[in-house]
Coordinates of C-alpha atoms and ligand atoms in Angstrom, one line a residue:
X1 CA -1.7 -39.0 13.6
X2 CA 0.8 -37.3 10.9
X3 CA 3.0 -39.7 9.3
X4 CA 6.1 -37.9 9.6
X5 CA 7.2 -35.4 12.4
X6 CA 9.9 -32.7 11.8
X7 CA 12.8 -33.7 14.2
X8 CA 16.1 -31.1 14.4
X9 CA 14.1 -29.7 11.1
X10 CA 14.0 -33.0 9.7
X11 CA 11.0 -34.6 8.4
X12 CA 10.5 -38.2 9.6
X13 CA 8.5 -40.8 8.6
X14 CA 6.9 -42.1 12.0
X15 CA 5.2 -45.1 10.5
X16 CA 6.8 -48.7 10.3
X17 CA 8.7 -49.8 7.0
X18 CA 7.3 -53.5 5.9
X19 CA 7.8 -54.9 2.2
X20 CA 9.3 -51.6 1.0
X21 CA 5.8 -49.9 1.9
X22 CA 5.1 -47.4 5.2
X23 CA 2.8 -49.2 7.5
X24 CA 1.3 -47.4 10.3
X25 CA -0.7 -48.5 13.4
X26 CA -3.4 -47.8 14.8
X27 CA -1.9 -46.9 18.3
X28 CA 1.4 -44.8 18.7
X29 CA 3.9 -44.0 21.7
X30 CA 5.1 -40.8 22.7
X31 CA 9.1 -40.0 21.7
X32 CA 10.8 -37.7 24.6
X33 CA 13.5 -35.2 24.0
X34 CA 16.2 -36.1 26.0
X35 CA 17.4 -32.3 25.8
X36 CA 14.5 -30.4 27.3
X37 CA 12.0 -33.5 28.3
X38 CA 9.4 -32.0 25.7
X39 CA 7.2 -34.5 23.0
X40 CA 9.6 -35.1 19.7
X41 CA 6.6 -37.0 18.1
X42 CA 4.1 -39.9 18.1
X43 CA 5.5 -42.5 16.8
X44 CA 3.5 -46.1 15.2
X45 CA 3.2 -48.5 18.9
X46 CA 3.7 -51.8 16.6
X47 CA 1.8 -55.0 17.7
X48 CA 2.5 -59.0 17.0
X49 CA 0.6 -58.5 13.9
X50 CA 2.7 -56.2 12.4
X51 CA 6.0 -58.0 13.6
X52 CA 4.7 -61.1 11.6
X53 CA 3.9 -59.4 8.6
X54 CA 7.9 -57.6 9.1
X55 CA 9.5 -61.3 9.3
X56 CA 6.8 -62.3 6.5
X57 CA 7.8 -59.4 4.5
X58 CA 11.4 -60.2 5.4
X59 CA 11.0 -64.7 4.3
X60 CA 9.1 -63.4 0.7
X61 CA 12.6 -60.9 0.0
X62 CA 14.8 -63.4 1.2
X63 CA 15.6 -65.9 -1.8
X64 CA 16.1 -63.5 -3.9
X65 CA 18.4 -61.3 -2.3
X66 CA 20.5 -64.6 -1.4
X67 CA 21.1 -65.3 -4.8
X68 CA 21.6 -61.8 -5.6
X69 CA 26.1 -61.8 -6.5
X70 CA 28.3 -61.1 -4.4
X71 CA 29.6 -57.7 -6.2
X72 CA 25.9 -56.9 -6.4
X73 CA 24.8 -56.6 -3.2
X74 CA 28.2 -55.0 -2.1
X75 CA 27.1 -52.0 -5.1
X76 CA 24.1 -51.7 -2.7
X77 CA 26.1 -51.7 0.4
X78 CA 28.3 -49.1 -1.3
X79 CA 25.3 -47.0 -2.3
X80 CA 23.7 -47.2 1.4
X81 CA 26.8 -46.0 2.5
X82 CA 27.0 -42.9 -0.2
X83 CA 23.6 -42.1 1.0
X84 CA 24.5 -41.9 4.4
X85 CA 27.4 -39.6 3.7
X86 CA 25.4 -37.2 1.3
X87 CA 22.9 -36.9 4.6
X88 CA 25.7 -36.8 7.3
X89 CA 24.1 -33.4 9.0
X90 CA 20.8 -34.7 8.8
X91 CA 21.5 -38.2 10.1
X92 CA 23.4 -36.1 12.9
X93 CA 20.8 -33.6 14.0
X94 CA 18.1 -36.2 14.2
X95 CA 20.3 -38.6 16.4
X96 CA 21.0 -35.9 18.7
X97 CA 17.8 -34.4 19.0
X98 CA 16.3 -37.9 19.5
X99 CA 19.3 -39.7 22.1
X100 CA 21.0 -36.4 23.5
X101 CA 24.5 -37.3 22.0
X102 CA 26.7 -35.1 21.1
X103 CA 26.1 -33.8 18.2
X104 CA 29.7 -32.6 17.2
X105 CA 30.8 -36.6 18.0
X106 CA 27.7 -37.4 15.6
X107 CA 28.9 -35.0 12.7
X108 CA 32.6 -36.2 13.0
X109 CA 32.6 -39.4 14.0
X110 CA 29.8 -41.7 14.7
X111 CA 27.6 -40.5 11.3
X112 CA 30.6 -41.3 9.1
X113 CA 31.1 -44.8 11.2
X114 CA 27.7 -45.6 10.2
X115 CA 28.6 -45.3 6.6
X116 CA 32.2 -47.2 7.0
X117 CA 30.3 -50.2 8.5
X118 CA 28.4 -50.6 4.9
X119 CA 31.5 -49.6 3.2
X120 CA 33.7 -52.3 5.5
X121 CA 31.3 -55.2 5.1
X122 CA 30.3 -54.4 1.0
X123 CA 34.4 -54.7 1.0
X124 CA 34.8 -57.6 3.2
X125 CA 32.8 -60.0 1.6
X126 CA 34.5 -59.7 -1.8
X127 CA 37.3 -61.0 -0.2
X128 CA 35.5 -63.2 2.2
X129 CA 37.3 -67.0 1.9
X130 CA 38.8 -70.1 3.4
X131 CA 41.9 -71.8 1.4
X132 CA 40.6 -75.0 0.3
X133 CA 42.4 -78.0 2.1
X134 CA 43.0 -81.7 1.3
X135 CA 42.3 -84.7 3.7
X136 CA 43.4 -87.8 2.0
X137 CA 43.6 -86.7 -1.0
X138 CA 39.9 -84.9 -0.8
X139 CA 39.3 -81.1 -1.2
X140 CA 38.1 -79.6 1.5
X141 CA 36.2 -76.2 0.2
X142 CA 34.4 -73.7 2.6
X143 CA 31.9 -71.4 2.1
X144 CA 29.3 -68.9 3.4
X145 CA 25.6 -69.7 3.1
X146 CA 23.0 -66.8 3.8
X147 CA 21.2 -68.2 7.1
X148 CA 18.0 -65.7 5.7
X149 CA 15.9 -63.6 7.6
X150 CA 17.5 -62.2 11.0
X151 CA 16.1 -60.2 13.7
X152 CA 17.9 -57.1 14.9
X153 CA 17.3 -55.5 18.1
X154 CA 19.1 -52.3 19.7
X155 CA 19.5 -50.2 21.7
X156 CA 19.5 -46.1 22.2
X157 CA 22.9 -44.8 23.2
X158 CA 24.4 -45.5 20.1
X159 CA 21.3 -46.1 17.9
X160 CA 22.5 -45.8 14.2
X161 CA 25.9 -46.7 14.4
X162 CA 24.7 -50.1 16.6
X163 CA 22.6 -50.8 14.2
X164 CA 24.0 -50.5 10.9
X165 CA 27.0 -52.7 12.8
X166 CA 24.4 -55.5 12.3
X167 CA 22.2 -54.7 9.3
X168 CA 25.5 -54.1 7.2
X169 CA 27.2 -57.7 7.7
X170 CA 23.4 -59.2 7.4
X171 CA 22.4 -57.7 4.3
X172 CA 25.9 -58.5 3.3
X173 CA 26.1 -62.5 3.6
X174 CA 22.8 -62.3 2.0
X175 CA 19.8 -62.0 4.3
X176 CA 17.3 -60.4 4.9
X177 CA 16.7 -58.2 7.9
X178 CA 13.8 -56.9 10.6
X179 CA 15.5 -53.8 12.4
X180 CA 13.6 -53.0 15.6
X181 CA 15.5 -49.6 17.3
X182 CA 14.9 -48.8 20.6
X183 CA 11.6 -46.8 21.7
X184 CA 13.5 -44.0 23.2
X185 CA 15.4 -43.3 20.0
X186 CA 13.5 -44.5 17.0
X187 CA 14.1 -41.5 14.2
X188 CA 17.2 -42.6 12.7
X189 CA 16.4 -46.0 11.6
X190 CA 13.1 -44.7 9.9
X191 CA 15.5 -42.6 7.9
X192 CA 17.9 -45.4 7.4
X193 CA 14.9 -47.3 5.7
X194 CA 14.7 -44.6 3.6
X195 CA 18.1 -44.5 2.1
X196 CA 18.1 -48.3 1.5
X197 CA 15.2 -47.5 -1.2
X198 CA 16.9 -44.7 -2.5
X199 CA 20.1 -46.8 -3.0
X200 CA 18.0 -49.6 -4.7
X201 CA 17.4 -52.2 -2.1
X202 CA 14.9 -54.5 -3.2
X203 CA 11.3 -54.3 -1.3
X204 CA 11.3 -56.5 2.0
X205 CA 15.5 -56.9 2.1
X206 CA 15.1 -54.2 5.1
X207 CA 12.3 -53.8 7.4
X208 CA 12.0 -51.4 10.1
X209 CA 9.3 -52.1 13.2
X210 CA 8.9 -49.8 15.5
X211 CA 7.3 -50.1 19.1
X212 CA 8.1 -51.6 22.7
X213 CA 10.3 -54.3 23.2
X214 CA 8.0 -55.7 25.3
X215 CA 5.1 -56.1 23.2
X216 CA 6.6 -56.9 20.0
X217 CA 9.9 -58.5 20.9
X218 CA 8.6 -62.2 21.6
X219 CA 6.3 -62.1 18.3
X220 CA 9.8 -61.8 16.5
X221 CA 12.4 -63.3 18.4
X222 CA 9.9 -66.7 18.9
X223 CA 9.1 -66.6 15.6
X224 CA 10.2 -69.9 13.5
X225 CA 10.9 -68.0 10.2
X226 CA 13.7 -66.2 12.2
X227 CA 17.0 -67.5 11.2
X228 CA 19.2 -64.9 13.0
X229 CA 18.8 -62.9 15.8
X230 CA 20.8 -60.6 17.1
X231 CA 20.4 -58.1 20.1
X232 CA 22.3 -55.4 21.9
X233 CA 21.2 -54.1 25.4
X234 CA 21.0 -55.2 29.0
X235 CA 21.3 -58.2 30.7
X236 CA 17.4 -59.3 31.4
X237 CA 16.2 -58.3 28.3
X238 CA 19.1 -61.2 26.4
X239 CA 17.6 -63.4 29.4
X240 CA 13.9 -62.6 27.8
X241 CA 15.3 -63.1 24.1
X242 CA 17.3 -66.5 24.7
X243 CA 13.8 -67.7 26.3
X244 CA 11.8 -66.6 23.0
X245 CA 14.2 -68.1 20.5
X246 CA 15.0 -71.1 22.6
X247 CA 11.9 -73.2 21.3
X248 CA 13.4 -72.3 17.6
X249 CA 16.9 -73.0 18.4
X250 CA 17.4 -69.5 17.1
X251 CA 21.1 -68.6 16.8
X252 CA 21.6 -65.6 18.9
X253 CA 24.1 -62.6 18.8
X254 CA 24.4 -60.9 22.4
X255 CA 26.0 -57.5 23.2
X256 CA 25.1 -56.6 26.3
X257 CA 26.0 -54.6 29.5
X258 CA 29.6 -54.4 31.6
X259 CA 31.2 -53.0 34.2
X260 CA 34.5 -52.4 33.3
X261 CA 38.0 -52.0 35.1
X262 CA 40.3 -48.9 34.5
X263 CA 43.7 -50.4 36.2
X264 CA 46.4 -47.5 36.7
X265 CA 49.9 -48.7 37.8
X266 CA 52.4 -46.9 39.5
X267 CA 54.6 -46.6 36.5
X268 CA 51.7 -45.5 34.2
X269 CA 52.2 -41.9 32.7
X270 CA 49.9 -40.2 35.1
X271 CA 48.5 -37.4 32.8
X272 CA 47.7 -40.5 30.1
X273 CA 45.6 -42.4 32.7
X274 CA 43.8 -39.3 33.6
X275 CA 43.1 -38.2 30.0
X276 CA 41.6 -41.8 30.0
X277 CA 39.6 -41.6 33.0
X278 CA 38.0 -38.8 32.4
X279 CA 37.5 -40.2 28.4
X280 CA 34.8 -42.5 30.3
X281 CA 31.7 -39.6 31.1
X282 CA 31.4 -39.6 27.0
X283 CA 28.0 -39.9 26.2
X284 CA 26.7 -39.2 29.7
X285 CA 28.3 -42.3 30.9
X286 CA 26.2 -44.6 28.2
X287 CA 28.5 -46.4 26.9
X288 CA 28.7 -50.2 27.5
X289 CA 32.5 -50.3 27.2
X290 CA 33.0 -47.3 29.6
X291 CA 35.6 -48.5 32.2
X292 CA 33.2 -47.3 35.3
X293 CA 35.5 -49.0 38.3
X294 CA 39.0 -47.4 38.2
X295 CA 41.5 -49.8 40.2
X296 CA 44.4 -47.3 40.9
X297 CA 47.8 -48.5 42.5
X298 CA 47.9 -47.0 46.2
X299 CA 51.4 -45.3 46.4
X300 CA 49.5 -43.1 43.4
X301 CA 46.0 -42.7 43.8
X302 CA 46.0 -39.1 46.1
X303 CA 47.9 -38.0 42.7
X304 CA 45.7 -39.2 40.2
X305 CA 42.6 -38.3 42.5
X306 CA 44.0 -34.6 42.3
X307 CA 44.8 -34.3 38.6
X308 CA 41.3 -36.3 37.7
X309 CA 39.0 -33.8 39.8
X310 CA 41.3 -30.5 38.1
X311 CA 40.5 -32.2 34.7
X312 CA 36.7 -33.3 35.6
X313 CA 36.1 -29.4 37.1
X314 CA 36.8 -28.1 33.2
X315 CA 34.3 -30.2 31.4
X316 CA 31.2 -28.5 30.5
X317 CA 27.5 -29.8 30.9
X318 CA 25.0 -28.7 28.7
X319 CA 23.0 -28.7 25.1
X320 CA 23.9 -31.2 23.5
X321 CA 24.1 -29.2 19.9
X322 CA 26.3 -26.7 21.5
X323 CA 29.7 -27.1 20.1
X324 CA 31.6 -26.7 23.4
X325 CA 29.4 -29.0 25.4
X326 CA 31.7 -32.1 26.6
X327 CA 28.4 -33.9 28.6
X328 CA 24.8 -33.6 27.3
X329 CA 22.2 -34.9 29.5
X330 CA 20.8 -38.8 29.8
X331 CA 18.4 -40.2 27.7
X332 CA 15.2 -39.9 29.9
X333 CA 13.9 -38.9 32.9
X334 CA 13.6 -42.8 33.9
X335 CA 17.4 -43.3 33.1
X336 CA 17.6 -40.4 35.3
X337 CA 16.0 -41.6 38.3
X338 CA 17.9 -45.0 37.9
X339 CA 21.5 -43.2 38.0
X340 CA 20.0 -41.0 41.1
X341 CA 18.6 -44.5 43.0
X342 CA 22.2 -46.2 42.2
X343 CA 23.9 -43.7 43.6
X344 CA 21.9 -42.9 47.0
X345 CA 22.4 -46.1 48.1
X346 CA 25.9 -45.8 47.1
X347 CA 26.4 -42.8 49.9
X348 CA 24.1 -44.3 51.9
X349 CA 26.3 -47.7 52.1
X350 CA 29.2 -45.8 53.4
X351 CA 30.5 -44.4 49.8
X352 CA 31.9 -41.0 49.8
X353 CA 31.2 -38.5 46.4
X354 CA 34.3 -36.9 45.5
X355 CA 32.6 -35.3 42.8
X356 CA 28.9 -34.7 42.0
X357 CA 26.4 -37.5 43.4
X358 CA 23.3 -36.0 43.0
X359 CA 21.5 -34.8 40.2
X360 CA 22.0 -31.1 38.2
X361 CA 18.3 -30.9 37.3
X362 CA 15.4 -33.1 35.1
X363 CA 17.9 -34.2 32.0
X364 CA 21.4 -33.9 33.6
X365 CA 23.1 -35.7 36.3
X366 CA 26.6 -34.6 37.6
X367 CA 29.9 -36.2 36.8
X368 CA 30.6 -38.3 39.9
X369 CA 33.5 -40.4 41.4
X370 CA 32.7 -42.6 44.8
X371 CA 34.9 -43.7 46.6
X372 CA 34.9 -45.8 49.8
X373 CA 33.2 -48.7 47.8
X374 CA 33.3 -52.2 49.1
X375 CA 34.0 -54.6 46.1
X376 CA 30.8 -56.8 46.6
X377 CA 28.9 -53.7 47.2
X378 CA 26.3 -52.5 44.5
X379 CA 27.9 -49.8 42.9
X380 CA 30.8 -51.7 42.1
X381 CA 29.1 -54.4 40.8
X382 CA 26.0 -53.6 38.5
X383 CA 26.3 -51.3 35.4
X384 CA 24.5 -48.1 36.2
X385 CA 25.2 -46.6 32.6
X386 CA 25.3 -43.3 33.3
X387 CA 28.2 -40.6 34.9
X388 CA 29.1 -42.6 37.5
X389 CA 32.2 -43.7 38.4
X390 CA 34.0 -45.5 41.5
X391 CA 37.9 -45.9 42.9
X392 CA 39.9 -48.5 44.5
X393 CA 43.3 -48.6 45.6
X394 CA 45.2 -51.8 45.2
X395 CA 48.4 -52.8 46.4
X396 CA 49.3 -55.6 43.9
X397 CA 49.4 -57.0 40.8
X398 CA 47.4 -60.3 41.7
X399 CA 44.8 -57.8 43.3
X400 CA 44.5 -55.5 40.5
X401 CA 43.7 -58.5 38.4
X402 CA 41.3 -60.0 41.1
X403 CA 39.4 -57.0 41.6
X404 CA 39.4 -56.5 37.8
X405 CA 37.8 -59.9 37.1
X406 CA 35.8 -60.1 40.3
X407 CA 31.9 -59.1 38.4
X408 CA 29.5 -61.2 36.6
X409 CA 30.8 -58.8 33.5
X410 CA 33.9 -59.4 30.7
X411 CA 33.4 -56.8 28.2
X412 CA 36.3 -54.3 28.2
X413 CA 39.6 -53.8 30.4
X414 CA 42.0 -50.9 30.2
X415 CA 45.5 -50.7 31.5
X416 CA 47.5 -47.4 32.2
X417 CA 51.3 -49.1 32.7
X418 CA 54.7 -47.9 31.6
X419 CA 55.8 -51.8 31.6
X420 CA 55.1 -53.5 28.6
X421 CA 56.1 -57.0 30.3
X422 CA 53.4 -55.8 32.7
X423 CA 50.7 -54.8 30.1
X424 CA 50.9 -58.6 28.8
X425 CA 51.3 -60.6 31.9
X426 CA 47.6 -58.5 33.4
X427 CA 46.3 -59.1 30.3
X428 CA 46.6 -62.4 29.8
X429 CA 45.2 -62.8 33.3
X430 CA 41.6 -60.9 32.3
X431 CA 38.2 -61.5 31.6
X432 CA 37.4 -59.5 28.8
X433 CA 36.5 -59.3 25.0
X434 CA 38.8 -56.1 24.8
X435 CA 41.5 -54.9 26.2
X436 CA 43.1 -51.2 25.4
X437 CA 46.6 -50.7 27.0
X438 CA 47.2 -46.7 27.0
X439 CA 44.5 -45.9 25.1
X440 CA 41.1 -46.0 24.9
X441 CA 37.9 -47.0 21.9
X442 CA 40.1 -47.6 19.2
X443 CA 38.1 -50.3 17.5
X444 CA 38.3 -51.8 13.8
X445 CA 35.5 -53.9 12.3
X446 CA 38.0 -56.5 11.6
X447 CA 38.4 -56.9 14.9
X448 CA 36.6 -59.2 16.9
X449 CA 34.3 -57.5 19.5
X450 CA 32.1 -59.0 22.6
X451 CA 32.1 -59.9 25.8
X452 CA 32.3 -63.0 28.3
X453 CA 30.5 -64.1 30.6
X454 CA 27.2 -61.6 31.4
X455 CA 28.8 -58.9 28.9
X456 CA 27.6 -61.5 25.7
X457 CA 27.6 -64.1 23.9
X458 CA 29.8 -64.3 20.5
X459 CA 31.9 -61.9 18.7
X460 CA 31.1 -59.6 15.8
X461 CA 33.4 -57.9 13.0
X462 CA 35.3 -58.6 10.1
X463 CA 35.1 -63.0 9.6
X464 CA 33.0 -63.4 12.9
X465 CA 29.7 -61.5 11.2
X466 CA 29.9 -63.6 8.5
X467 CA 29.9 -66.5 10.5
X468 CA 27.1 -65.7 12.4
X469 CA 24.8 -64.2 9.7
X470 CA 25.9 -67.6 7.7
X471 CA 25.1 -71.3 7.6
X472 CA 28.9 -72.2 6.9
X473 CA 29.4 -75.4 4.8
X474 CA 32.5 -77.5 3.6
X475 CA 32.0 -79.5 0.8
X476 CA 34.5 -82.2 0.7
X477 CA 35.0 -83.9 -2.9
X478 CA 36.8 -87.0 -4.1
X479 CA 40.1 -87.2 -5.7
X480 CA 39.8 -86.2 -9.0
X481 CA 36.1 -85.5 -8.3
X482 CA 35.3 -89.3 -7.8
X483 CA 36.7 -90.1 -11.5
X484 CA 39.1 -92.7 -10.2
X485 CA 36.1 -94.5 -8.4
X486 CA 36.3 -98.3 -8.5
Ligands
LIG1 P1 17.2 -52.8 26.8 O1 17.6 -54.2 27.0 O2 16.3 -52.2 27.7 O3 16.6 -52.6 25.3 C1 17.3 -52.9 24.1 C2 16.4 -53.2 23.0 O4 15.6 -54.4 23.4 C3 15.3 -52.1 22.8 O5 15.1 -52.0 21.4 C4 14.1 -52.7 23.4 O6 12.9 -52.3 22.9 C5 14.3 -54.2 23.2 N1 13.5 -55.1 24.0 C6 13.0 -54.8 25.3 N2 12.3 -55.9 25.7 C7 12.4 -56.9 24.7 C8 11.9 -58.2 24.6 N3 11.2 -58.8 25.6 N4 12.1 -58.8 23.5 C9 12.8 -58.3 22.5 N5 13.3 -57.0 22.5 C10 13.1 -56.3 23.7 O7 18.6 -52.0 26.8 P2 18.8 -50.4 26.7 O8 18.4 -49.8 28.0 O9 18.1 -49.9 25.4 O10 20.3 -50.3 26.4 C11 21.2 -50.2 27.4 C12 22.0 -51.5 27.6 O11 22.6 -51.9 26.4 C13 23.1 -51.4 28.6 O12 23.1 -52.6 29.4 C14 24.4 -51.4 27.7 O13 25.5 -51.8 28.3 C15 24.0 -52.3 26.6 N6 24.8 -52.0 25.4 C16 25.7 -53.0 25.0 C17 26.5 -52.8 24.0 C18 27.5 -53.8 23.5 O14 28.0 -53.8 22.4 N7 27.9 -54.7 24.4 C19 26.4 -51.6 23.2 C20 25.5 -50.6 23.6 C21 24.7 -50.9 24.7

């Protein structure tokens, strides 16, 4: 097998990145286009064995890099981050031709996120700290202790910018990190390896393994080296993980799935809750924020029907490198079939399409909008993550909220009101990590960002990285440092 594969015209490395060295294996998997369904490359199938020798690689780097200063490792940070800007068109390419995203979203905004989230967490942990505090005349000093090495798993519909959202804050606070990207969209984080060298990041700091989640995810996330681990993706795989780290006590990070509410008021500015409606088939409908049930006040929802179908009808489905496209196609023909079986038995409940609901052809399925969905039906109630979206009316406020709340989810919420007393007395009353009131995906890293309930467990950003990528201590000391003793 060739150790690197041209991608978008990119060379690749395809091999796994262990103790600053490429490692291949002797098997490989196959990487599908998501545009045409065609073979990207083979890429190293990793086993247990090279999983341990990732965390080994990972332990060996790890005291080192801990007591490598503060401003240090932030230079490195910085430098990743240069790296990533000078390669922002070959970063972009790649992820496209590997996940299908747009690649004018890649160019302009995700790529360049990538490199803020080094750039934000170099920055953050200069000024990372806790005012000391007395207790009886003791001092009271906090601080930030690298918890070493940390396992970090993710997904493919936002592969690069997910994961350099966790291998920044790691390799920040000090640790040491084993990256394992998804299988359907492994390319980037091969070339993410590669910039880390390049910037000067010591041998076995990052390590990259590439292969199935299910044949090499319990040899890390059970492994008692781990320190850290921290996972975005669905529901049964966090189920899988806490299992695996649970006879470690392994701290665990969980991002996962959601099914989230888009609640338009009567009073909203009609055109604004449109425009964000129809924000929500970005990226094919893969995103886990996507607010997939819209709850729309009855006196309003013909209206809002009308004007979302007009504004629906103009997008444009296509390749995903083609400037004008607004929708490229799913991630693979698997995904596809899942979106397809989700919504058949949709109609076949009683649901009506109002748009699409059915697919266009092997990589694309069509916007859709069901309605006639009972709330404790399927559709409304598991995350299909792809271009598929249902409506309910509601009469109420207290409904709004109850049908809002009522899933086993509580990532995101968004709110289309012209009331501000409104906007805070519903949001008080949800179950989410995030809620956006007339707008939609504006998100800071200082902000904290997870879900309740089956959308996660624990924040991440700004001080709530740190304190999960951290043993935190507080060192309390006598008056006068103990001087004054007897
Ligand atoms: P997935 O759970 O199938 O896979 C995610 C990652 O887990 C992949 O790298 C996979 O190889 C790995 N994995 C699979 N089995 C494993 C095991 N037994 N042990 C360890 N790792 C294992 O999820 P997906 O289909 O790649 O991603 C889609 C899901 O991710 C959706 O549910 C979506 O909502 C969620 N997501 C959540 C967020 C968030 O921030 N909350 C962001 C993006 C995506």
């Amino acid at each position: 097998m060739p150790d690197n594969i041209v991608a978008g015209g990119v060379s690749v490395d395809t091999r796994h990145w262990i103790g600053g060295r490429r490692v291949a294996s002797s098997e490989t998997f196959t990487d599908v286009s998501p545009i045409d369904g065609g073979t990207i490359g083979e890429i190293s199938r990793g086993t247990a064995l090279e999983a341990a020798a990732a965390v080994a690689a990972a332990k060996a780097a790890f005291p080192a890099w801990a007591a490598t200063s503060r401003a240090e490792r932030a230079r490195i940070l910085h430098a990743i981050a240069d790296g990533v800007e000078k390669r922002i068109e070959e970063l972009s390419i790649v992820e496209t031709t590997d996940n299908g995203a747009l690649l004018r979203s890649h160019r302009r905004g995700v790529i360049p996120r990538v490199a803020h989230n080094f750039r934000f967490f170099a920055d953050w942990l200069l000024k990372l700290e806790h005012e000391d505090f007395e207790t009886r005349g003791h001092t009271n000093h906090v601080s930030w202790d690298p918890a070493g090495p940390s396992v970090l798993i993710t997904p493919w519909n936002a592969p690069l910018m997910l994961a350099t959202w966790k291998v920044a804050p790691a390799l920040a606070a000090g640790n040491t990190v084993v990256l394992k990207p998804a299988e359907w969209s492994p390319l980037t984080a091969s070339l993410l390896a590669d910039i880390a060298a390049e910037a000067g990041l010591p041998a076995g700091v990052l390590n990259v393994i590439q292969g199935y989640g299910s044949e090499i995810g319990d040899a890390l996330t059970s492994h008692p080296d781990v320190r850290r681990i921290s996972f975005t993706g669905s529901v049964p795989t966090a189920k899988r993980i806490a299992e695996s780290a649970a006879g470690n006590l392994t701290p665990l990070s969980l991002e996962l799935g959601g099914k989230s509410p888009l609640l338009v008021f009567a009073d909203a500015d009609l055109d604004l809750a449109v425009d964000l409606a129809v924000e929500q088939y970005d990226n094919a409908g893969q995103v886990c924020l996507a607010a997939t049930r819209f709850l729309v006040e009855e006196s309003v929802a013909e209206e809002f029907t009308r004007r979302f179908v007009e504004k629906a009808a103009r997008l444009t489905q296509g390749d995903p490198r083609d400037e004008t496209t607004d929708i490229g196609p799913n991630i693979h023909p698997r995904q596809l079939e899942k979106i397809d079986a989700f919504v058949q038995r949709a109609l076949a409940a009683g649901a009506r399409a109002v748009i699409g609901g059915h697919r266009k052809d092997t990589q694309y399925y069509a916007p859709t909008l069901l309605t006639d969905v009972a709330q404790d039906s399927e559709i409304v109630q598991e995350e299909v993550f792809g271009p598929v979206l249902t409506l309910q009316t509601f009469s109420t406020e207290e409904e709004a909220v109850r049908l809002a709340n009522d899933t086993r989810f509580g990532l995101a919420a968004t709110l289309a009101t012209g009331d501000a007393e409104r906007a805070e007395r519903v949001t008080e009353q949800l179950v989410a990590g995030t809620v956006w009131v007339n707008c939609f995906f504006v998100r800071d890293l200082q902000a904290p960002f997870g879900g309740s309930r089956h959308s996660g467990v624990g924040r991440e950003g700004g001080t709530w990285s740190f304190d999960f990528y951290c043993d935190v201590k507080n060192t309390v000391t006598a008056p006068n440092g103990g001087k004054n003793h007897g």
